[in-house]
Amino acid sequence: MKILLLNAGSSSLKATLAESTDGRTIAHCIADWAGPVTRYRYVGPGGKSDSAELAASGHAEALTRFLVDLTSREPIALPTRAALWAVGHRVVHGGPFTASVRITPEVRERIRALNDVAPLHNPPSLDTLTAAEGQLPDVPHIAVFDTAFHATMPPEAYTYPVPQRWTREWGIRRYGFHGLSHAYCSRRAAEMLRRPLAELRLVICHLGHGCSASAVHHGRCIDTTMGFTPLEGLMMATRCGSIDPSIALYVQKHQRLNTAEVEFALNRASGLLGVSGVSGDMRQVLAAARQGNEGARLALAIYSRRVRQAIGALTVTMGGIDALVFTAGVGEHGAEVRESICEGLQCLGLHLAASNANASPDVDVARPEAAARILVVQTREDIIMLDDVIRVLGEDNPIGGPD
């Protein structure tokens, strides 16, 4: 039986059709409408691919196109929709959920209640869920939460030093995000190092449009940089990361910005975009910096400094490090950024090799004699999603087959 995995972004949709028995990817697509046109790429069985510009944009339209391609484009990936066992949905903020669950009306409403604390992420997930349920009403839909991997953090890591009522009654705490990526990269790092995950101390740096780092100690997340929302922590493409909270109060009081304006500024107009004045796209910021743009150079310096500081803090939390892992768009492809981040980390036994300049994942880019390894790993959130969907289905139906 086949499982459809949906990963919705604010202006994109990644979709994968996987085989439940062996985890094999049968077909996948990405639709992106962040620019002036919707760009769509489909890769079918055997790696046969096709790219197009679509007139429509949105999660429903992208999902419709993917389902049409699956069932009609040669070679056929999905002979009939009846061959689908389930649909898995990546949900960024799971709040109180610490494991994947089958989606019910109650679960949907609990996810919706978190829209305000994950405004860039949970609404697109719900839009995609609505579209998927409309087109695939007869299969179970499973929510796989990015926050679940971080549920192993101890109280001293997830508790904020705020009034107890905020924590106990209002649920204010550190949740952490990008958990599917951190979980996969932890597992993959152990495979690459040929060591049990249960004996490793790993710092995972997920550096994409959103950025986060985590300390994975003996297979369990014990700390991470993102917090109550995906806004805290590292500097990101358009998000500010950690700042003095009084800044938000100040601009509201003295510059007369309202809550919506502050929320927009911190989530959508800060980070690389805000500092450089060029773009939130790391590739464009790097190009501008090479041409002498001082705003771009400053943005890169802040970005690297903050990631480096996080690596140091997380390493100390674990009492040492066995491997540093770079993943996601910038982490996987930004050799220049990796080099900048690693400058100064030699004190932790992290020595970057010259091979970093031309590295492609999955690879070790540390010098042979270094005490700790530096890995570049292609993240595979879909693999963790697939595992969780199968687990939930197995719990719902112990014989292990479709309902």
mmCIF file of C-alpha atoms in Angstrom:
data_model
loop_
_atom_site.group_PDB
_atom_site.id
_atom_site.type_symbol
_atom_site.label_atom_id
_atom_site.label_comp_id
_atom_site.label_asym_id
_atom_site.label_seq_id
_atom_site.Cartn_x
_atom_site.Cartn_y
_atom_site.Cartn_z
ATOM 1 C CA MET A 1 0.000 0.000 0.000
ATOM 2 C CA LYS A 2 1.079 3.536 -0.718
ATOM 3 C CA ILE A 3 1.172 6.566 1.578
ATOM 4 C CA LEU A 4 0.935 10.204 0.512
ATOM 5 C CA LEU A 5 3.069 12.630 2.543
ATOM 6 C CA LEU A 6 2.298 16.368 2.448
ATOM 7 C CA ASN A 7 4.616 19.090 3.692
ATOM 8 C CA ALA A 8 2.994 22.520 3.372
ATOM 9 C CA GLY A 9 4.908 25.781 3.541
ATOM 10 C CA SER A 10 3.526 29.296 3.556
ATOM 11 C CA SER A 11 3.883 29.494 -0.236
ATOM 12 C CA SER A 12 4.898 25.983 -1.216
ATOM 13 C CA LEU A 13 3.899 22.348 -1.115
ATOM 14 C CA LYS A 14 6.197 19.355 -1.077
ATOM 15 C CA ALA A 15 4.454 16.049 -1.684
ATOM 16 C CA THR A 16 5.789 12.502 -1.744
ATOM 17 C CA LEU A 17 4.169 9.206 -2.648
ATOM 18 C CA ALA A 18 5.949 6.425 -0.765
ATOM 19 C CA GLU A 19 5.700 2.663 -0.585
ATOM 20 C CA SER A 20 4.722 1.590 2.931
ATOM 21 C CA THR A 21 6.544 -1.752 2.829
ATOM 22 C CA ASP A 22 10.080 -0.533 2.156
ATOM 23 C CA GLY A 23 9.885 3.272 2.406
ATOM 24 C CA ARG A 24 10.761 3.689 -1.260
ATOM 25 C CA THR A 25 9.854 7.026 -2.843
ATOM 26 C CA ILE A 26 7.652 6.363 -5.866
ATOM 27 C CA ALA A 27 7.092 9.963 -6.938
ATOM 28 C CA HIS A 28 7.367 13.437 -5.513
ATOM 29 C CA CYS A 29 6.752 17.052 -6.385
ATOM 30 C CA ILE A 30 7.386 20.571 -5.218
ATOM 31 C CA ALA A 31 5.192 23.546 -6.035
ATOM 32 C CA ASP A 32 6.441 27.016 -5.121
ATOM 33 C CA TRP A 33 4.503 30.240 -5.633
ATOM 34 C CA ALA A 34 6.695 32.581 -3.570
ATOM 35 C CA GLY A 35 7.710 34.391 -6.758
ATOM 36 C CA PRO A 36 5.631 35.982 -9.516
ATOM 37 C CA VAL A 37 4.729 32.576 -11.017
ATOM 38 C CA THR A 38 4.028 29.137 -9.582
ATOM 39 C CA ARG A 39 6.898 26.797 -10.340
ATOM 40 C CA TYR A 40 6.088 23.103 -10.286
ATOM 41 C CA ARG A 41 8.401 20.105 -10.605
ATOM 42 C CA TYR A 42 7.234 16.509 -10.708
ATOM 43 C CA VAL A 43 9.517 13.473 -10.459
ATOM 44 C CA GLY A 44 7.835 10.179 -11.256
ATOM 45 C CA PRO A 45 8.857 6.511 -11.166
ATOM 46 C CA GLY A 46 12.319 5.891 -12.507
ATOM 47 C CA GLY A 47 13.327 9.490 -11.912
ATOM 48 C CA LYS A 48 11.478 10.842 -14.946
ATOM 49 C CA SER A 49 10.919 14.539 -14.236
ATOM 50 C CA ASP A 50 8.989 17.446 -15.639
ATOM 51 C CA SER A 51 8.922 21.125 -14.735
ATOM 52 C CA ALA A 52 6.255 23.674 -15.497
ATOM 53 C CA GLU A 53 4.876 27.073 -14.610
ATOM 54 C CA LEU A 54 1.300 26.912 -13.382
ATOM 55 C CA ALA A 55 -1.331 29.582 -13.825
ATOM 56 C CA ALA A 56 -2.876 28.809 -10.421
ATOM 57 C CA SER A 57 -1.316 29.003 -6.974
ATOM 58 C CA GLY A 58 -2.218 27.569 -3.599
ATOM 59 C CA HIS A 59 -2.141 24.286 -1.756
ATOM 60 C CA ALA A 60 -5.370 22.921 -3.219
ATOM 61 C CA GLU A 61 -4.257 23.593 -6.795
ATOM 62 C CA ALA A 62 -0.800 22.079 -6.207
ATOM 63 C CA LEU A 63 -2.270 18.955 -4.626
ATOM 64 C CA THR A 64 -4.744 18.553 -7.485
ATOM 65 C CA ARG A 65 -1.937 18.751 -10.052
ATOM 66 C CA PHE A 66 0.148 16.185 -8.157
ATOM 67 C CA LEU A 67 -2.737 13.718 -7.897
ATOM 68 C CA VAL A 68 -3.428 14.090 -11.620
ATOM 69 C CA ASP A 69 0.223 13.434 -12.418
ATOM 70 C CA LEU A 70 0.324 10.399 -10.128
ATOM 71 C CA THR A 71 -2.633 8.760 -11.826
ATOM 72 C CA SER A 72 -2.182 9.817 -15.460
ATOM 73 C CA ARG A 73 1.432 10.625 -16.279
ATOM 74 C CA GLU A 74 3.496 7.749 -17.699
ATOM 75 C CA PRO A 75 4.898 5.739 -16.045
ATOM 76 C CA ILE A 76 1.872 5.573 -13.749
ATOM 77 C CA ALA A 77 2.772 6.055 -10.084
ATOM 78 C CA LEU A 78 -0.676 5.466 -8.597
ATOM 79 C CA PRO A 79 -2.980 3.251 -10.692
ATOM 80 C CA THR A 80 -5.982 4.098 -8.524
ATOM 81 C CA ARG A 81 -6.586 6.286 -5.508
ATOM 82 C CA ALA A 82 -7.912 3.179 -3.764
ATOM 83 C CA ALA A 83 -4.273 2.048 -3.503
ATOM 84 C CA LEU A 84 -3.624 4.835 -0.979
ATOM 85 C CA TRP A 85 -3.411 3.603 2.606
ATOM 86 C CA ALA A 86 -3.184 7.005 4.300
ATOM 87 C CA VAL A 87 -2.139 10.642 4.013
ATOM 88 C CA GLY A 88 0.457 12.088 6.366
ATOM 89 C CA HIS A 89 0.560 15.837 7.097
ATOM 90 C CA ARG A 90 3.507 17.691 8.551
ATOM 91 C CA VAL A 91 2.215 20.098 11.213
ATOM 92 C CA VAL A 92 4.792 22.522 12.561
ATOM 93 C CA HIS A 93 3.271 23.394 15.939
ATOM 94 C CA GLY A 94 1.687 20.543 17.867
ATOM 95 C CA GLY A 95 1.352 22.313 21.194
ATOM 96 C CA PRO A 96 0.450 19.620 23.748
ATOM 97 C CA PHE A 97 0.775 16.758 21.224
ATOM 98 C CA THR A 98 3.946 14.760 21.865
ATOM 99 C CA ALA A 99 3.369 12.114 19.191
ATOM 100 C CA SER A 100 1.710 11.756 15.809
ATOM 101 C CA VAL A 101 -2.065 11.202 15.819
ATOM 102 C CA ARG A 102 -4.913 10.405 13.500
ATOM 103 C CA ILE A 103 -6.707 13.637 12.581
ATOM 104 C CA THR A 104 -10.221 14.038 13.956
ATOM 105 C CA PRO A 105 -12.368 17.185 14.121
ATOM 106 C CA GLU A 106 -11.105 17.720 17.681
ATOM 107 C CA VAL A 107 -7.453 17.386 16.605
ATOM 108 C CA ARG A 108 -8.053 19.801 13.745
ATOM 109 C CA GLU A 109 -9.452 22.433 16.111
ATOM 110 C CA ARG A 110 -6.560 22.016 18.526
ATOM 111 C CA ILE A 111 -4.153 22.610 15.638
ATOM 112 C CA ARG A 112 -6.183 25.634 14.528
ATOM 113 C CA ALA A 113 -5.970 27.071 18.047
ATOM 114 C CA LEU A 114 -2.184 27.292 17.569
ATOM 115 C CA ASN A 115 -2.391 29.459 14.433
ATOM 116 C CA ASP A 116 -1.460 32.610 16.327
ATOM 117 C CA VAL A 117 1.802 31.126 17.622
ATOM 118 C CA ALA A 118 2.793 29.582 14.277
ATOM 119 C CA PRO A 119 1.254 32.054 11.798
ATOM 120 C CA LEU A 120 3.561 31.130 8.913
ATOM 121 C CA HIS A 121 3.116 27.389 9.320
ATOM 122 C CA ASN A 122 -0.053 25.973 10.850
ATOM 123 C CA PRO A 123 -2.539 27.787 8.564
ATOM 124 C CA PRO A 124 -0.942 26.308 5.390
ATOM 125 C CA SER A 125 -1.053 22.855 6.992
ATOM 126 C CA LEU A 126 -4.769 23.262 7.658
ATOM 127 C CA ASP A 127 -5.365 24.554 4.126
ATOM 128 C CA THR A 128 -3.619 21.486 2.745
ATOM 129 C CA LEU A 129 -5.552 19.197 5.090
ATOM 130 C CA THR A 130 -8.844 20.670 3.894
ATOM 131 C CA ALA A 131 -7.846 20.152 0.270
ATOM 132 C CA ALA A 132 -6.607 16.616 0.890
ATOM 133 C CA GLU A 133 -9.695 15.541 2.818
ATOM 134 C CA GLY A 134 -11.840 16.928 0.037
ATOM 135 C CA GLN A 135 -10.056 14.903 -2.622
ATOM 136 C CA LEU A 136 -9.227 11.857 -0.501
ATOM 137 C CA PRO A 137 -12.094 11.516 1.978
ATOM 138 C CA ASP A 138 -11.958 7.751 2.403
ATOM 139 C CA VAL A 139 -8.437 7.327 3.798
ATOM 140 C CA PRO A 140 -7.113 8.201 7.264
ATOM 141 C CA HIS A 141 -5.214 11.469 7.615
ATOM 142 C CA ILE A 142 -2.354 11.553 10.129
ATOM 143 C CA ALA A 143 -0.776 14.646 11.729
ATOM 144 C CA VAL A 144 2.983 14.385 12.266
ATOM 145 C CA PHE A 145 4.227 17.169 14.537
ATOM 146 C CA ASP A 146 7.536 19.000 14.257
ATOM 147 C CA THR A 147 7.431 19.716 17.974
ATOM 148 C CA ALA A 148 7.219 16.056 19.046
ATOM 149 C CA PHE A 149 10.960 15.295 18.753
ATOM 150 C CA HIS A 150 11.710 18.000 21.310
ATOM 151 C CA ALA A 151 9.269 16.646 23.916
ATOM 152 C CA THR A 152 12.200 14.894 25.616
ATOM 153 C CA MET A 153 13.685 18.183 26.810
ATOM 154 C CA PRO A 154 14.023 18.412 30.598
ATOM 155 C CA PRO A 155 12.086 21.085 32.550
ATOM 156 C CA GLU A 156 15.134 23.303 32.896
ATOM 157 C CA ALA A 157 15.319 23.469 29.095
ATOM 158 C CA TYR A 158 11.671 24.023 28.252
ATOM 159 C CA THR A 159 10.633 26.251 31.192
ATOM 160 C CA TYR A 160 10.849 30.013 30.743
ATOM 161 C CA PRO A 161 11.653 32.197 33.784
ATOM 162 C CA VAL A 162 8.215 33.864 33.720
ATOM 163 C CA PRO A 163 5.379 33.877 36.268
ATOM 164 C CA GLN A 164 4.263 30.332 37.073
ATOM 165 C CA ARG A 165 0.716 31.069 35.957
ATOM 166 C CA TRP A 166 1.980 31.705 32.437
ATOM 167 C CA THR A 167 3.571 28.270 32.364
ATOM 168 C CA ARG A 168 1.007 26.225 34.271
ATOM 169 C CA GLU A 169 -2.226 27.772 33.033
ATOM 170 C CA TRP A 170 -1.365 29.341 29.689
ATOM 171 C CA GLY A 171 1.046 26.729 28.327
ATOM 172 C CA ILE A 172 3.945 29.140 27.821
ATOM 173 C CA ARG A 173 7.031 26.944 27.363
ATOM 174 C CA ARG A 174 9.712 26.045 24.863
ATOM 175 C CA TYR A 175 8.404 23.588 22.256
ATOM 176 C CA GLY A 176 11.085 23.565 19.575
ATOM 177 C CA PHE A 177 10.531 23.016 15.853
ATOM 178 C CA HIS A 178 12.037 21.360 12.760
ATOM 179 C CA GLY A 179 11.791 18.172 14.788
ATOM 180 C CA LEU A 180 11.322 15.871 11.789
ATOM 181 C CA SER A 181 14.564 17.164 10.292
ATOM 182 C CA HIS A 182 16.468 16.948 13.574
ATOM 183 C CA ALA A 183 15.199 13.409 14.139
ATOM 184 C CA TYR A 184 16.226 12.209 10.684
ATOM 185 C CA CYS A 185 19.643 13.880 10.771
ATOM 186 C CA SER A 186 20.391 12.377 14.174
ATOM 187 C CA ARG A 187 19.635 8.925 12.814
ATOM 188 C CA ARG A 188 21.590 9.522 9.616
ATOM 189 C CA ALA A 189 24.601 10.887 11.520
ATOM 190 C CA ALA A 190 24.795 7.677 13.544
ATOM 191 C CA GLU A 191 24.724 5.663 10.313
ATOM 192 C CA MET A 192 27.482 7.753 8.752
ATOM 193 C CA LEU A 193 29.642 7.533 11.861
ATOM 194 C CA ARG A 194 28.900 3.805 12.245
ATOM 195 C CA ARG A 195 28.211 4.316 15.918
ATOM 196 C CA PRO A 196 25.066 3.768 18.016
ATOM 197 C CA LEU A 197 22.935 6.894 18.269
ATOM 198 C CA ALA A 198 22.597 6.127 21.991
ATOM 199 C CA GLU A 199 26.255 7.003 22.605
ATOM 200 C CA LEU A 200 26.562 10.148 20.494
ATOM 201 C CA ARG A 201 26.537 13.857 21.331
ATOM 202 C CA LEU A 202 25.253 15.719 18.278
ATOM 203 C CA VAL A 203 24.536 19.340 17.445
ATOM 204 C CA ILE A 204 22.115 19.545 14.532
ATOM 205 C CA CYS A 205 21.942 22.824 12.592
ATOM 206 C CA HIS A 206 18.876 23.047 10.359
ATOM 207 C CA LEU A 207 19.612 26.120 8.248
ATOM 208 C CA GLY A 208 16.993 26.918 5.639
ATOM 209 C CA HIS A 209 14.374 29.662 5.333
ATOM 210 C CA GLY A 210 13.811 28.908 9.008
ATOM 211 C CA CYS A 211 16.789 28.032 11.186
ATOM 212 C CA SER A 212 17.207 26.069 14.382
ATOM 213 C CA ALA A 213 19.842 24.090 16.241
ATOM 214 C CA SER A 214 19.440 21.288 18.744
ATOM 215 C CA ALA A 215 21.485 19.271 21.205
ATOM 216 C CA VAL A 216 20.820 15.552 20.738
ATOM 217 C CA HIS A 217 22.374 13.647 23.617
ATOM 218 C CA HIS A 218 22.347 9.863 23.307
ATOM 219 C CA GLY A 219 19.417 9.986 20.892
ATOM 220 C CA ARG A 220 17.254 12.405 22.887
ATOM 221 C CA CYS A 221 16.808 16.117 22.295
ATOM 222 C CA ILE A 222 17.807 17.936 25.462
ATOM 223 C CA ASP A 223 17.745 21.520 24.154
ATOM 224 C CA THR A 224 16.943 23.545 21.058
ATOM 225 C CA THR A 225 17.045 27.162 19.943
ATOM 226 C CA MET A 226 13.444 27.686 18.817
ATOM 227 C CA GLY A 227 10.957 28.187 21.609
ATOM 228 C CA PHE A 228 7.278 28.864 22.234
ATOM 229 C CA THR A 229 7.029 29.842 18.572
ATOM 230 C CA PRO A 230 9.327 29.367 15.544
ATOM 231 C CA LEU A 231 10.439 33.002 15.958
ATOM 232 C CA GLU A 232 12.967 32.458 18.752
ATOM 233 C CA GLY A 233 16.585 31.458 18.347
ATOM 234 C CA LEU A 234 18.817 31.843 15.312
ATOM 235 C CA MET A 235 18.624 34.624 12.745
ATOM 236 C CA MET A 236 16.600 33.400 9.746
ATOM 237 C CA ALA A 237 15.590 34.475 6.253
ATOM 238 C CA THR A 238 12.872 36.908 7.329
ATOM 239 C CA ARG A 239 12.538 36.125 11.055
ATOM 240 C CA CYS A 240 14.583 37.999 13.627
ATOM 241 C CA GLY A 241 15.344 35.147 15.999
ATOM 242 C CA SER A 242 16.082 36.045 19.607
ATOM 243 C CA ILE A 243 15.953 39.753 20.457
ATOM 244 C CA ASP A 244 15.341 41.770 23.603
ATOM 245 C CA PRO A 245 11.564 41.371 24.128
ATOM 246 C CA SER A 246 11.378 45.000 25.203
ATOM 247 C CA ILE A 247 12.065 46.011 21.603
ATOM 248 C CA ALA A 248 8.558 44.891 20.655
ATOM 249 C CA LEU A 249 7.094 46.796 23.608
ATOM 250 C CA TYR A 250 9.136 49.893 22.731
ATOM 251 C CA VAL A 251 8.068 50.145 19.085
ATOM 252 C CA GLN A 252 4.442 49.614 20.074
ATOM 253 C CA LYS A 253 4.579 52.311 22.731
ATOM 254 C CA HIS A 254 6.816 54.922 21.120
ATOM 255 C CA GLN A 255 6.473 54.289 17.368
ATOM 256 C CA ARG A 256 2.754 53.469 17.590
ATOM 257 C CA LEU A 257 3.043 50.130 15.793
ATOM 258 C CA ASN A 258 0.101 47.854 16.445
ATOM 259 C CA THR A 259 0.340 44.134 17.227
ATOM 260 C CA ALA A 260 -0.194 43.060 13.620
ATOM 261 C CA GLU A 261 2.538 45.407 12.385
ATOM 262 C CA VAL A 262 5.016 44.141 14.962
ATOM 263 C CA GLU A 263 4.158 40.521 14.184
ATOM 264 C CA PHE A 264 4.654 41.158 10.456
ATOM 265 C CA ALA A 265 7.960 42.942 10.993
ATOM 266 C CA LEU A 266 9.472 40.263 13.233
ATOM 267 C CA ASN A 267 8.267 37.295 11.153
ATOM 268 C CA ARG A 268 8.395 38.605 7.599
ATOM 269 C CA ALA A 269 10.632 41.672 7.381
ATOM 270 C CA SER A 270 13.579 40.894 9.673
ATOM 271 C CA GLY A 271 16.459 38.420 9.559
ATOM 272 C CA LEU A 272 18.607 38.367 6.423
ATOM 273 C CA LEU A 273 16.062 40.513 4.602
ATOM 274 C CA GLY A 274 15.811 43.116 7.331
ATOM 275 C CA VAL A 275 19.540 43.561 7.884
ATOM 276 C CA SER A 276 20.731 43.277 4.279
ATOM 277 C CA GLY A 277 17.893 45.185 2.674
ATOM 278 C CA VAL A 278 18.459 42.817 -0.259
ATOM 279 C CA SER A 279 16.606 39.554 0.236
ATOM 280 C CA GLY A 280 15.799 36.750 2.614
ATOM 281 C CA ASP A 281 17.343 34.322 0.110
ATOM 282 C CA MET A 282 20.852 33.417 1.257
ATOM 283 C CA ARG A 283 22.044 33.057 -2.347
ATOM 284 C CA GLN A 284 21.106 36.636 -3.159
ATOM 285 C CA VAL A 285 22.612 37.943 0.071
ATOM 286 C CA LEU A 286 25.889 36.124 -0.675
ATOM 287 C CA ALA A 287 25.954 37.557 -4.200
ATOM 288 C CA ALA A 288 25.376 41.074 -2.883
ATOM 289 C CA ALA A 289 28.076 40.647 -0.254
ATOM 290 C CA ARG A 290 30.596 39.592 -2.912
ATOM 291 C CA GLN A 291 29.767 42.811 -4.775
ATOM 292 C CA GLY A 292 30.586 44.858 -1.684
ATOM 293 C CA ASN A 293 27.117 45.482 -0.266
ATOM 294 C CA GLU A 294 27.769 46.362 3.382
ATOM 295 C CA GLY A 295 24.254 45.477 4.538
ATOM 296 C CA ALA A 296 24.628 42.008 3.060
ATOM 297 C CA ARG A 297 28.051 41.573 4.643
ATOM 298 C CA LEU A 298 26.685 42.573 8.034
ATOM 299 C CA ALA A 299 23.737 40.190 7.660
ATOM 300 C CA LEU A 300 26.094 37.285 6.937
ATOM 301 C CA ALA A 301 28.323 38.194 9.866
ATOM 302 C CA ILE A 302 25.385 38.266 12.304
ATOM 303 C CA TYR A 303 23.974 35.032 10.869
ATOM 304 C CA SER A 304 27.260 33.128 11.239
ATOM 305 C CA ARG A 305 27.997 34.559 14.672
ATOM 306 C CA ARG A 306 24.610 33.504 16.060
ATOM 307 C CA VAL A 307 24.840 29.964 14.696
ATOM 308 C CA ARG A 308 28.388 29.663 16.066
ATOM 309 C CA GLN A 309 27.267 30.858 19.490
ATOM 310 C CA ALA A 310 24.423 28.341 19.511
ATOM 311 C CA ILE A 311 26.772 25.498 18.609
ATOM 312 C CA GLY A 312 29.026 26.444 21.501
ATOM 313 C CA ALA A 313 26.186 26.688 23.999
ATOM 314 C CA LEU A 314 24.623 23.385 22.959
ATOM 315 C CA THR A 315 27.989 21.637 23.060
ATOM 316 C CA VAL A 316 28.587 22.810 26.606
ATOM 317 C CA THR A 317 25.078 21.628 27.553
ATOM 318 C CA MET A 318 26.084 18.093 26.515
ATOM 319 C CA GLY A 319 29.597 18.274 27.947
ATOM 320 C CA GLY A 320 31.191 17.826 24.534
ATOM 321 C CA ILE A 321 30.432 17.024 20.904
ATOM 322 C CA ASP A 322 31.012 14.035 18.651
ATOM 323 C CA ALA A 323 29.583 15.548 15.475
ATOM 324 C CA LEU A 324 28.171 18.784 14.119
ATOM 325 C CA VAL A 325 25.520 18.311 11.424
ATOM 326 C CA PHE A 326 24.548 20.878 8.786
ATOM 327 C CA THR A 327 21.276 20.343 6.947
ATOM 328 C CA ALA A 328 18.433 22.065 5.015
ATOM 329 C CA GLY A 329 18.888 24.422 2.068
ATOM 330 C CA VAL A 330 21.681 26.633 3.403
ATOM 331 C CA GLY A 331 23.228 23.930 5.563
ATOM 332 C CA GLU A 332 23.395 21.457 2.688
ATOM 333 C CA HIS A 333 24.449 23.772 -0.136
ATOM 334 C CA GLY A 334 26.068 26.824 1.455
ATOM 335 C CA ALA A 335 29.755 25.877 1.644
ATOM 336 C CA GLU A 336 30.741 29.508 2.179
ATOM 337 C CA VAL A 337 28.280 29.829 5.060
ATOM 338 C CA ARG A 338 29.480 26.583 6.679
ATOM 339 C CA GLU A 339 33.044 27.861 6.490
ATOM 340 C CA SER A 340 32.101 31.151 8.117
ATOM 341 C CA ILE A 341 30.210 29.404 10.920
ATOM 342 C CA CYS A 342 33.035 26.955 11.654
ATOM 343 C CA GLU A 343 35.654 29.693 11.945
ATOM 344 C CA GLY A 344 36.482 29.736 15.646
ATOM 345 C CA LEU A 345 35.019 26.322 16.484
ATOM 346 C CA GLN A 346 38.435 24.683 16.489
ATOM 347 C CA CYS A 347 38.407 24.980 20.284
ATOM 348 C CA LEU A 348 35.622 22.363 20.258
ATOM 349 C CA GLY A 349 37.635 19.974 18.093
ATOM 350 C CA LEU A 350 35.739 21.017 14.955
ATOM 351 C CA HIS A 351 38.206 21.511 12.103
ATOM 352 C CA LEU A 352 36.729 22.029 8.641
ATOM 353 C CA ALA A 353 38.539 20.399 5.702
ATOM 354 C CA ALA A 354 39.190 22.009 2.324
ATOM 355 C CA SER A 355 36.779 19.457 0.826
ATOM 356 C CA ASN A 356 33.936 21.531 2.292
ATOM 357 C CA ALA A 357 34.144 23.879 -0.693
ATOM 358 C CA ASN A 358 32.816 21.271 -3.123
ATOM 359 C CA ALA A 359 30.917 19.002 -0.768
ATOM 360 C CA SER A 360 27.575 17.413 -1.570
ATOM 361 C CA PRO A 361 25.477 15.591 1.029
ATOM 362 C CA ASP A 362 25.822 13.113 2.634
ATOM 363 C CA VAL A 363 29.474 13.654 3.520
ATOM 364 C CA ASP A 364 31.956 14.272 6.332
ATOM 365 C CA VAL A 365 33.814 17.566 5.776
ATOM 366 C CA ALA A 366 35.983 17.512 8.902
ATOM 367 C CA ARG A 367 39.735 17.071 8.697
ATOM 368 C CA PRO A 368 40.772 13.438 9.215
ATOM 369 C CA GLU A 369 42.637 14.224 12.422
ATOM 370 C CA ALA A 370 39.837 16.306 13.978
ATOM 371 C CA ALA A 371 38.437 15.181 17.321
ATOM 372 C CA ALA A 372 34.837 15.747 16.200
ATOM 373 C CA ARG A 373 33.208 15.247 12.829
ATOM 374 C CA ILE A 374 31.390 17.814 10.669
ATOM 375 C CA LEU A 375 28.649 16.239 8.567
ATOM 376 C CA VAL A 376 26.584 17.634 5.711
ATOM 377 C CA VAL A 377 23.333 15.683 5.532
ATOM 378 C CA GLN A 378 20.424 15.942 3.131
ATOM 379 C CA THR A 379 17.405 16.105 5.386
ATOM 380 C CA ARG A 380 14.583 13.636 4.735
ATOM 381 C CA GLU A 381 11.586 14.714 6.768
ATOM 382 C CA ASP A 382 9.443 12.433 4.634
ATOM 383 C CA ILE A 383 11.159 9.332 6.033
ATOM 384 C CA ILE A 384 10.290 10.282 9.608
ATOM 385 C CA MET A 385 6.754 11.148 8.497
ATOM 386 C CA LEU A 386 6.378 7.764 6.804
ATOM 387 C CA ASP A 387 7.591 5.893 9.880
ATOM 388 C CA ASP A 388 5.174 7.789 12.117
ATOM 389 C CA VAL A 389 2.189 7.321 9.801
ATOM 390 C CA ILE A 390 2.792 3.569 9.674
ATOM 391 C CA ARG A 391 3.149 3.457 13.458
ATOM 392 C CA VAL A 392 -0.138 5.312 14.020
ATOM 393 C CA LEU A 393 -1.950 3.106 11.516
ATOM 394 C CA GLY A 394 -0.544 0.018 13.211
ATOM 395 C CA GLU A 395 -1.794 1.217 16.599
ATOM 396 C CA ASP A 396 -5.251 1.911 15.162
ATOM 397 C CA ASN A 397 -5.347 -1.416 13.353
ATOM 398 C CA PRO A 398 -3.086 -4.021 15.036
ATOM 399 C CA ILE A 399 -3.098 -6.404 12.076
ATOM 400 C CA GLY A 400 -1.092 -3.758 10.222
ATOM 401 C CA GLY A 401 -3.243 -3.441 7.108
ATOM 402 C CA PRO A 402 -5.634 -0.805 5.844
ATOM 403 C CA ASP A 403 -8.931 -0.325 7.625
#
